[in-house]
Short mmCIF file of C-alpha atoms and ligand atoms in Angstrom, two decimals:
data_model
loop_
_atom_site.label_atom_id
_atom_site.label_comp_id
_atom_site.label_asym_id
_atom_site.label_seq_id
_atom_site.Cartn_x
_atom_site.Cartn_y
_atom_site.Cartn_z
CA MET U 608 -11.54 8.38 -54.41
CA THR U 609 -9.52 11.67 -54.52
CA GLU U 610 -10.69 13.10 -58.49
CA THR U 611 -6.61 13.58 -60.12
CA LEU U 612 -5.56 14.61 -62.94
CA GLU U 613 -4.59 10.13 -63.82
CA SER U 614 -8.09 9.35 -62.15
CA ILE U 615 -10.17 11.50 -64.51
CA ALA U 616 -7.51 10.14 -67.47
CA GLN U 617 -8.26 6.81 -66.77
CA ALA U 618 -12.21 7.01 -66.88
CA MET U 619 -12.12 9.22 -70.08
CA VAL U 620 -10.70 5.96 -71.62
CA ALA U 621 -12.24 3.40 -69.67
CA SER U 622 -12.84 -0.32 -71.67
CA GLY U 623 -15.59 -0.52 -74.07
CA LYS U 624 -16.56 3.25 -73.59
CA GLY U 625 -15.37 6.92 -75.51
CA ILE U 626 -16.08 10.40 -76.19
CA LEU U 627 -18.85 11.45 -77.78
CA ALA U 628 -17.43 15.08 -79.69
CA ALA U 629 -20.63 17.74 -79.39
CA ASP U 630 -18.63 20.61 -78.54
CA GLU U 631 -19.77 21.69 -82.45
CA SER U 632 -18.65 25.20 -82.93
CA SER U 633 -21.98 27.46 -83.67
CA GLY U 634 -20.83 27.62 -87.74
CA THR U 635 -19.89 23.88 -87.97
CA ILE U 636 -23.60 22.71 -86.61
CA LYS U 637 -25.41 25.35 -88.60
CA LYS U 638 -23.68 23.63 -91.72
CA ARG U 639 -24.69 20.47 -89.82
CA PHE U 640 -28.14 21.68 -89.16
CA ASP U 641 -28.33 22.88 -92.76
CA SER U 642 -27.85 19.42 -94.10
CA ILE U 643 -31.31 18.71 -92.56
CA ASN U 644 -33.25 21.54 -93.00
CA VAL U 645 -33.29 22.31 -89.38
CA GLU U 646 -32.99 26.02 -88.82
CA SER U 647 -29.74 26.34 -85.90
CA THR U 648 -31.20 28.32 -82.93
CA ALA U 649 -29.76 28.05 -79.37
CA ASP U 650 -33.29 26.15 -78.84
CA SER U 651 -33.13 23.86 -81.28
CA ARG U 652 -29.64 23.40 -80.84
CA ARG U 653 -30.24 22.49 -76.96
CA ASP U 654 -33.14 19.89 -78.20
CA TYR U 655 -30.89 18.00 -80.60
CA ARG U 656 -28.35 17.64 -78.31
CA GLU U 657 -30.90 16.88 -75.17
CA MET U 658 -32.29 14.28 -77.03
CA LEU U 659 -28.44 12.79 -77.41
CA PHE U 660 -27.52 13.33 -73.89
CA ARG U 661 -30.92 11.76 -72.57
CA THR U 662 -30.36 8.42 -75.05
CA GLU U 663 -29.43 6.65 -70.73
CA GLU U 664 -27.96 3.38 -72.60
CA ALA U 665 -25.27 4.76 -74.93
CA MET U 666 -24.08 7.18 -72.47
CA LYS U 667 -24.11 4.79 -69.53
CA LYS U 668 -23.08 2.07 -71.33
CA TYR U 669 -20.65 2.60 -74.43
CA ILE U 670 -19.99 6.86 -73.55
CA SER U 671 -17.12 8.21 -71.31
CA GLY U 672 -17.27 11.93 -71.94
CA VAL U 673 -18.81 14.59 -73.89
CA ILE U 674 -17.09 17.18 -76.17
CA LEU U 675 -19.68 20.22 -74.94
CA TYR U 676 -19.66 23.92 -76.96
CA ASP U 677 -19.00 27.22 -74.53
CA GLU U 678 -23.10 27.71 -75.59
CA THR U 679 -24.26 24.09 -74.36
CA ILE U 680 -21.55 24.41 -70.59
CA ARG U 681 -24.65 26.80 -69.72
CA GLN U 682 -27.59 24.90 -71.07
CA LYS U 683 -30.47 23.79 -69.21
CA ALA U 684 -32.55 20.98 -70.77
CA LYS U 685 -35.96 22.02 -71.62
CA ASP U 686 -37.16 21.01 -67.76
CA GLY U 687 -34.72 22.71 -66.25
CA THR U 688 -31.80 21.02 -65.41
CA PRO U 689 -28.82 21.62 -66.60
CA LEU U 690 -27.02 19.74 -69.15
CA VAL U 691 -23.94 18.70 -67.43
CA ASP U 692 -26.13 17.65 -65.23
CA LEU U 693 -28.09 14.99 -67.94
CA ILE U 694 -24.19 13.76 -68.95
CA ARG U 695 -23.06 13.12 -64.92
CA LYS U 696 -26.26 11.35 -64.08
CA ALA U 697 -25.56 9.28 -66.84
CA GLY U 698 -22.27 8.39 -65.22
CA SER U 699 -20.31 10.49 -68.26
CA ILE U 700 -17.45 13.31 -68.29
CA PRO U 701 -18.33 16.57 -69.21
CA GLY U 702 -15.95 18.71 -71.27
CA ILE U 703 -15.18 21.29 -73.01
CA LYS U 704 -13.87 22.78 -75.94
CA VAL U 705 -11.01 25.63 -75.33
CA ASP U 706 -9.45 26.91 -78.35
CA THR U 707 -10.99 29.81 -80.24
CA GLY U 708 -10.04 28.01 -83.99
CA ALA U 709 -7.94 27.61 -86.70
CA THR U 710 -6.83 31.00 -88.61
CA ASP U 711 -4.90 31.49 -91.70
CA MET U 712 -1.16 31.06 -90.68
CA PRO U 713 0.73 35.03 -91.33
CA GLY U 714 3.67 34.20 -94.67
CA PHE U 715 2.55 30.57 -94.41
CA PRO U 716 0.08 30.41 -97.05
CA GLY U 717 -2.13 27.16 -96.81
CA GLU U 718 -1.27 26.85 -92.81
CA LYS U 719 -3.42 27.26 -89.78
CA ILE U 720 -2.68 28.12 -86.58
CA THR U 721 -5.53 27.64 -83.46
CA GLU U 722 -5.29 30.14 -81.45
CA GLY U 723 -7.33 30.80 -77.55
CA LEU U 724 -4.34 31.22 -75.29
CA ASP U 725 -4.76 34.69 -73.39
CA GLY U 726 -6.77 34.44 -70.83
CA LEU U 727 -7.30 30.96 -70.73
CA GLY U 728 -6.33 30.36 -67.54
CA LYS U 729 -8.87 31.83 -66.53
CA ARG U 730 -11.85 30.84 -68.40
CA LEU U 731 -10.69 27.37 -67.88
CA ALA U 732 -11.73 27.82 -63.90
CA GLU U 733 -14.89 29.53 -64.47
CA TYR U 734 -15.53 26.14 -66.91
CA TYR U 735 -14.22 23.94 -64.00
CA ASP U 736 -16.52 25.26 -61.99
CA LEU U 737 -19.61 24.56 -64.61
CA GLY U 738 -18.88 21.05 -64.75
CA ALA U 739 -15.94 20.29 -67.15
CA ARG U 740 -12.71 17.87 -66.14
CA PHE U 741 -11.64 17.60 -69.65
CA ALA U 742 -10.87 20.34 -72.09
CA LYS U 743 -9.42 19.94 -75.85
CA TRP U 744 -7.74 22.27 -77.96
CA ARG U 745 -7.43 21.09 -81.82
CA ALA U 746 -4.66 22.34 -83.95
CA VAL U 747 -5.56 21.96 -87.77
CA ILE U 748 -2.44 20.19 -90.38
CA ASP U 749 -3.19 20.52 -94.30
CA ILE U 750 -1.58 17.91 -96.29
CA ALA U 751 -0.46 19.56 -99.74
CA ALA U 752 2.66 20.67 -101.80
CA GLY U 753 5.07 22.04 -99.93
CA ILE U 754 3.18 22.22 -96.09
CA PRO U 755 2.61 21.50 -93.66
CA THR U 756 6.42 23.71 -93.05
CA ARG U 757 8.38 23.12 -89.62
CA THR U 758 7.46 26.05 -88.37
CA CYS U 759 3.44 25.46 -88.96
CA LEU U 760 3.57 21.64 -87.05
CA GLU U 761 6.29 24.22 -84.40
CA ALA U 762 3.93 26.67 -83.92
CA ASN U 763 0.44 24.82 -83.84
CA ALA U 764 2.81 21.77 -80.68
CA GLU U 765 4.27 24.85 -78.82
CA ALA U 766 -0.44 25.88 -78.31
CA LEU U 767 -1.37 22.66 -77.98
CA ALA U 768 1.45 22.20 -74.95
CA ARG U 769 0.82 25.73 -73.51
CA TYR U 770 -2.78 24.59 -73.34
CA ALA U 771 -2.18 21.18 -72.12
CA ALA U 772 -0.27 23.05 -68.71
CA LEU U 773 -2.57 25.57 -68.06
CA CYS U 774 -5.00 22.72 -68.06
CA GLN U 775 -3.80 20.51 -65.57
CA GLN U 776 -2.94 23.55 -63.69
CA ALA U 777 -5.99 24.07 -63.73
CA LYS U 778 -7.53 20.34 -62.56
CA ILE U 779 -8.11 19.60 -65.74
CA VAL U 780 -7.40 17.00 -68.46
CA PRO U 781 -6.55 18.46 -71.54
CA ILE U 782 -7.20 16.28 -74.60
CA VAL U 783 -4.15 17.23 -77.45
CA GLU U 784 -5.47 16.84 -81.31
CA PRO U 785 -3.44 17.63 -83.69
CA GLU U 786 -5.49 16.57 -86.77
CA VAL U 787 -3.44 15.68 -90.04
CA LEU U 788 -6.51 16.43 -92.31
CA MET U 789 -7.49 13.71 -94.82
CA ASP U 790 -8.57 15.76 -97.38
CA GLY U 791 -6.37 16.19 -99.96
CA GLY U 792 -5.01 13.63 -102.75
CA HIS U 793 -2.74 12.58 -100.04
CA ASP U 794 -1.17 8.98 -99.83
CA ILE U 795 -1.46 6.80 -96.64
CA ASP U 796 2.52 6.37 -96.52
CA ARG U 797 2.35 10.19 -96.78
CA CYS U 798 0.31 10.89 -93.93
CA PHE U 799 2.28 7.99 -92.20
CA GLU U 800 5.46 10.98 -92.67
CA VAL U 801 3.57 13.85 -91.24
CA THR U 802 1.52 12.49 -88.31
CA GLU U 803 4.70 10.97 -87.46
CA GLU U 804 6.48 14.66 -87.53
CA THR U 805 3.63 16.21 -86.29
CA LEU U 806 3.46 13.88 -83.24
CA ARG U 807 6.67 14.19 -82.40
CA ILE U 808 7.30 17.31 -82.47
CA LEU U 809 4.14 17.61 -80.85
CA PHE U 810 5.53 15.53 -77.27
CA ASP U 811 9.17 17.42 -77.95
CA ARG U 812 7.00 20.87 -76.93
CA LEU U 813 4.65 18.54 -74.23
CA ALA U 814 8.17 17.60 -72.32
CA ALA U 815 9.49 21.31 -72.37
CA HIS U 816 6.77 22.71 -70.39
CA ARG U 817 6.12 19.99 -68.22
CA VAL U 818 3.28 18.44 -68.91
CA ARG U 819 1.89 15.06 -67.37
CA LEU U 820 1.74 13.02 -70.07
CA GLU U 821 -0.45 10.02 -67.37
CA GLY U 822 -2.81 13.36 -67.22
CA THR U 823 -3.36 13.78 -71.12
CA VAL U 824 -5.73 12.13 -73.87
CA LEU U 825 -3.75 12.19 -77.05
CA LYS U 826 -6.84 12.85 -79.92
CA PRO U 827 -4.82 12.21 -83.02
CA ASN U 828 -5.95 11.60 -86.95
CA MET U 829 -5.92 7.53 -87.82
CA VAL U 830 -2.90 7.05 -90.55
CA ILE U 831 -4.89 7.08 -93.31
CA ALA U 832 -4.85 7.69 -97.02
CA GLY U 833 -5.75 12.08 -98.29
CA LYS U 834 -10.40 11.30 -99.21
CA LYS U 835 -9.27 12.36 -102.89
CA CYS U 836 -6.57 9.41 -103.47
CA GLY U 837 -7.18 7.44 -106.19
CA LYS U 838 -5.55 4.51 -103.97
CA GLN U 839 -7.29 4.12 -100.35
CA ALA U 840 -6.02 1.48 -97.91
CA SER U 841 -7.73 -1.61 -96.74
CA ALA U 842 -8.85 -1.08 -92.92
CA GLU U 843 -6.06 -3.64 -92.32
CA GLU U 844 -3.36 -1.28 -93.50
CA VAL U 845 -4.88 1.52 -91.32
CA ALA U 846 -4.32 0.06 -88.27
CA GLU U 847 -1.21 -1.23 -89.02
CA LYS U 848 -0.17 1.95 -90.25
CA THR U 849 -1.46 3.76 -88.25
CA ILE U 850 0.15 1.66 -84.49
CA ALA U 851 3.25 2.17 -86.34
CA CYS U 852 3.85 5.06 -86.57
CA PHE U 853 2.16 5.68 -82.60
CA LYS U 854 4.81 2.75 -81.53
CA ARG U 855 7.50 5.57 -82.87
CA THR U 856 6.14 8.79 -81.33
CA VAL U 857 3.55 8.79 -78.87
CA PRO U 858 5.01 7.33 -74.99
CA ALA U 859 4.02 4.73 -73.21
CA SER U 860 2.57 7.21 -70.14
CA ILE U 861 -0.39 8.07 -72.12
CA PRO U 862 -3.48 6.40 -70.55
CA GLY U 863 -5.48 6.75 -74.18
CA ILE U 864 -5.47 7.66 -77.75
CA VAL U 865 -9.57 8.67 -78.84
CA PHE U 866 -9.47 9.06 -82.76
CA LEU U 867 -11.27 11.55 -84.19
CA SER U 868 -13.34 10.81 -87.14
CA GLY U 869 -12.38 13.33 -89.79
CA GLY U 870 -14.80 12.60 -92.24
CA GLN U 871 -14.92 8.75 -92.28
CA SER U 872 -17.74 6.61 -93.17
CA ASP U 873 -19.58 5.93 -89.66
CA GLU U 874 -18.77 2.43 -90.50
CA ASP U 875 -15.15 3.44 -91.71
CA ALA U 876 -14.32 5.20 -88.13
CA THR U 877 -15.76 1.82 -86.40
CA ALA U 878 -13.73 -0.49 -88.49
CA HIS U 879 -10.86 1.03 -88.27
CA LEU U 880 -10.76 1.20 -84.74
CA ASN U 881 -12.36 -2.25 -84.34
CA ALA U 882 -9.03 -3.41 -87.35
CA MET U 883 -6.67 -1.61 -84.03
CA ASN U 884 -7.81 -3.04 -81.07
CA ALA U 885 -7.75 -6.55 -82.90
CA ILE U 886 -4.12 -6.43 -83.78
CA GLY U 887 -3.51 -4.88 -80.10
CA GLY U 888 0.32 -5.18 -78.34
CA PHE U 889 0.41 -1.49 -77.65
CA PRO U 890 0.58 0.18 -74.21
CA TRP U 891 -2.04 3.10 -74.45
CA LYS U 892 -6.29 2.21 -74.58
CA MET U 893 -7.20 3.01 -78.00
CA SER U 894 -11.00 4.55 -78.20
CA PHE U 895 -12.69 7.37 -80.04
CA SER U 896 -13.60 11.01 -79.96
CA TYR U 897 -16.10 11.08 -82.84
CA GLY U 898 -17.65 14.00 -83.82
CA ARG U 899 -19.43 12.85 -87.52
CA ALA U 900 -19.43 9.31 -86.99
CA LEU U 901 -21.37 9.57 -83.96
CA GLN U 902 -23.42 11.88 -85.29
CA ALA U 903 -24.51 12.03 -88.80
CA ALA U 904 -27.16 9.40 -87.95
CA PRO U 905 -28.81 10.42 -85.47
CA LEU U 906 -28.64 14.05 -86.80
CA LYS U 907 -30.48 12.45 -89.94
CA ALA U 908 -32.93 10.38 -87.77
CA TRP U 909 -33.71 13.20 -85.37
CA SER U 910 -34.67 15.63 -88.40
CA GLY U 911 -35.74 18.29 -86.74
CA GLU U 912 -38.94 16.90 -85.65
CA THR U 913 -39.65 16.23 -81.28
CA GLN U 914 -41.72 13.31 -82.83
CA ASN U 915 -38.22 11.44 -83.93
CA VAL U 916 -36.07 11.72 -81.01
CA PRO U 917 -36.51 7.96 -80.43
CA ALA U 918 -35.66 7.19 -84.00
CA GLY U 919 -31.98 9.64 -83.32
CA GLN U 920 -31.79 7.91 -79.97
CA LYS U 921 -32.13 4.88 -81.59
CA ALA U 922 -29.43 5.53 -84.35
CA PHE U 923 -27.39 7.46 -81.54
CA LEU U 924 -27.17 4.37 -79.43
CA HIS U 925 -26.58 1.73 -82.49
CA ARG U 926 -22.55 3.89 -83.50
CA ALA U 927 -22.60 4.18 -79.52
CA LYS U 928 -22.68 0.38 -78.91
CA MET U 929 -20.61 -0.31 -82.32
CA ASN U 930 -17.93 2.03 -81.61
CA GLY U 931 -18.09 0.61 -77.80
CA LEU U 932 -17.44 -2.92 -79.55
CA ALA U 933 -14.27 -1.83 -81.07
CA THR U 934 -12.84 -0.41 -78.92
CA LEU U 935 -12.65 -3.64 -77.97
CA GLY U 936 -11.93 -5.31 -80.87
CA ASP U 937 -14.88 -7.10 -80.58
CA TRP U 938 -17.05 -5.33 -83.42
CA LYS U 939 -16.08 -7.60 -86.87
CA ALA U 940 -17.18 -10.59 -84.26
CA ALA U 941 -20.49 -9.64 -83.23
CA LEU U 942 -21.45 -7.77 -86.70
CA GLU U 943 -20.97 -11.57 -88.44
CA LYS U 944 -22.87 -13.05 -85.32
CA ALA U 945 -25.83 -11.02 -85.94
CA ALA U 946 -25.34 -11.74 -89.57
P1 13P K 199 -15.13 14.61 -85.87
O1 13P K 199 -14.86 12.80 -85.47
O2 13P K 199 -16.37 14.23 -86.55
O3 13P K 199 -13.97 14.62 -86.96
O4 13P K 199 -15.20 15.44 -84.96
C1 13P K 199 -13.94 15.03 -83.96
C2 13P K 199 -13.71 16.69 -83.20
O5 13P K 199 -14.22 16.58 -81.87
C3 13P K 199 -13.03 17.21 -84.59
O6 13P K 199 -12.24 17.90 -83.07
#
């Protein structure tokens, strides 16, 4: 079959599967390694990620694609096999993070703008040659008193749309990620309001830049209360409000929505996704593109020791399988059956 943007996007959201976000920047992976007292070096980062990509059952059955960082897409496994080939051999698609991070937005205290457009066309062509068939760009929207401003939402949406257009020109499927953070003390309704406005502006800019939605994947936050909010919503409320928000704002031509976990516990991230798919009745696939919610358990089980690789792989397989079940709305029933 000839590969098209549409066919890649469809494969990224294949039934029962989701995406492993393993594109932590050097700064972020250092924080993760600090938590297990492991020094972050090119070799330790390679060993850790090689462990994940060699978890054959998880990769083959539950992981449709892996988002890589610039260093990783160029790295080789201990035996000399490019890491990209490990991913491809497992039938999964390599992807690449291409933004260069979010920086303070001048004139807008507390708000961030994501950078990385300069020279992006050339970088995408190189990533395509290295095997990437999809990319990711993350915008960060914080909720606090008086923010986000419309200017911040518009500037970030414009950058996401320009990135997406460049990706499609390079035959790479863009994952557009406007992340409304869950760090604040806001309630779920405020998250709804901000997510709704963020998505409305984003799809307006995507249309303006002639981005083909059939070849685009959306990576949003769920509609959820801030971590510091005293009133946390039930899984059913998160699911209902997230679906309602997206029905208002996300065109049906988008093949799939893959959520970020954003600091939710492993189990919450699975329960919320499962609740949405159990409700159903929407035109898109609803799946995952989790970083922390897939990796926290394997990272801890591994803790930098070669002898712990089987334990790390077992932990990764478990989370991948639970989230795979959640994409079908079958997680809760499987849990009850196992109990
Ligand atoms: P989390 O699931 O840890 O939020 O990471 C996903 C991601 O790729 C954020 O850009």
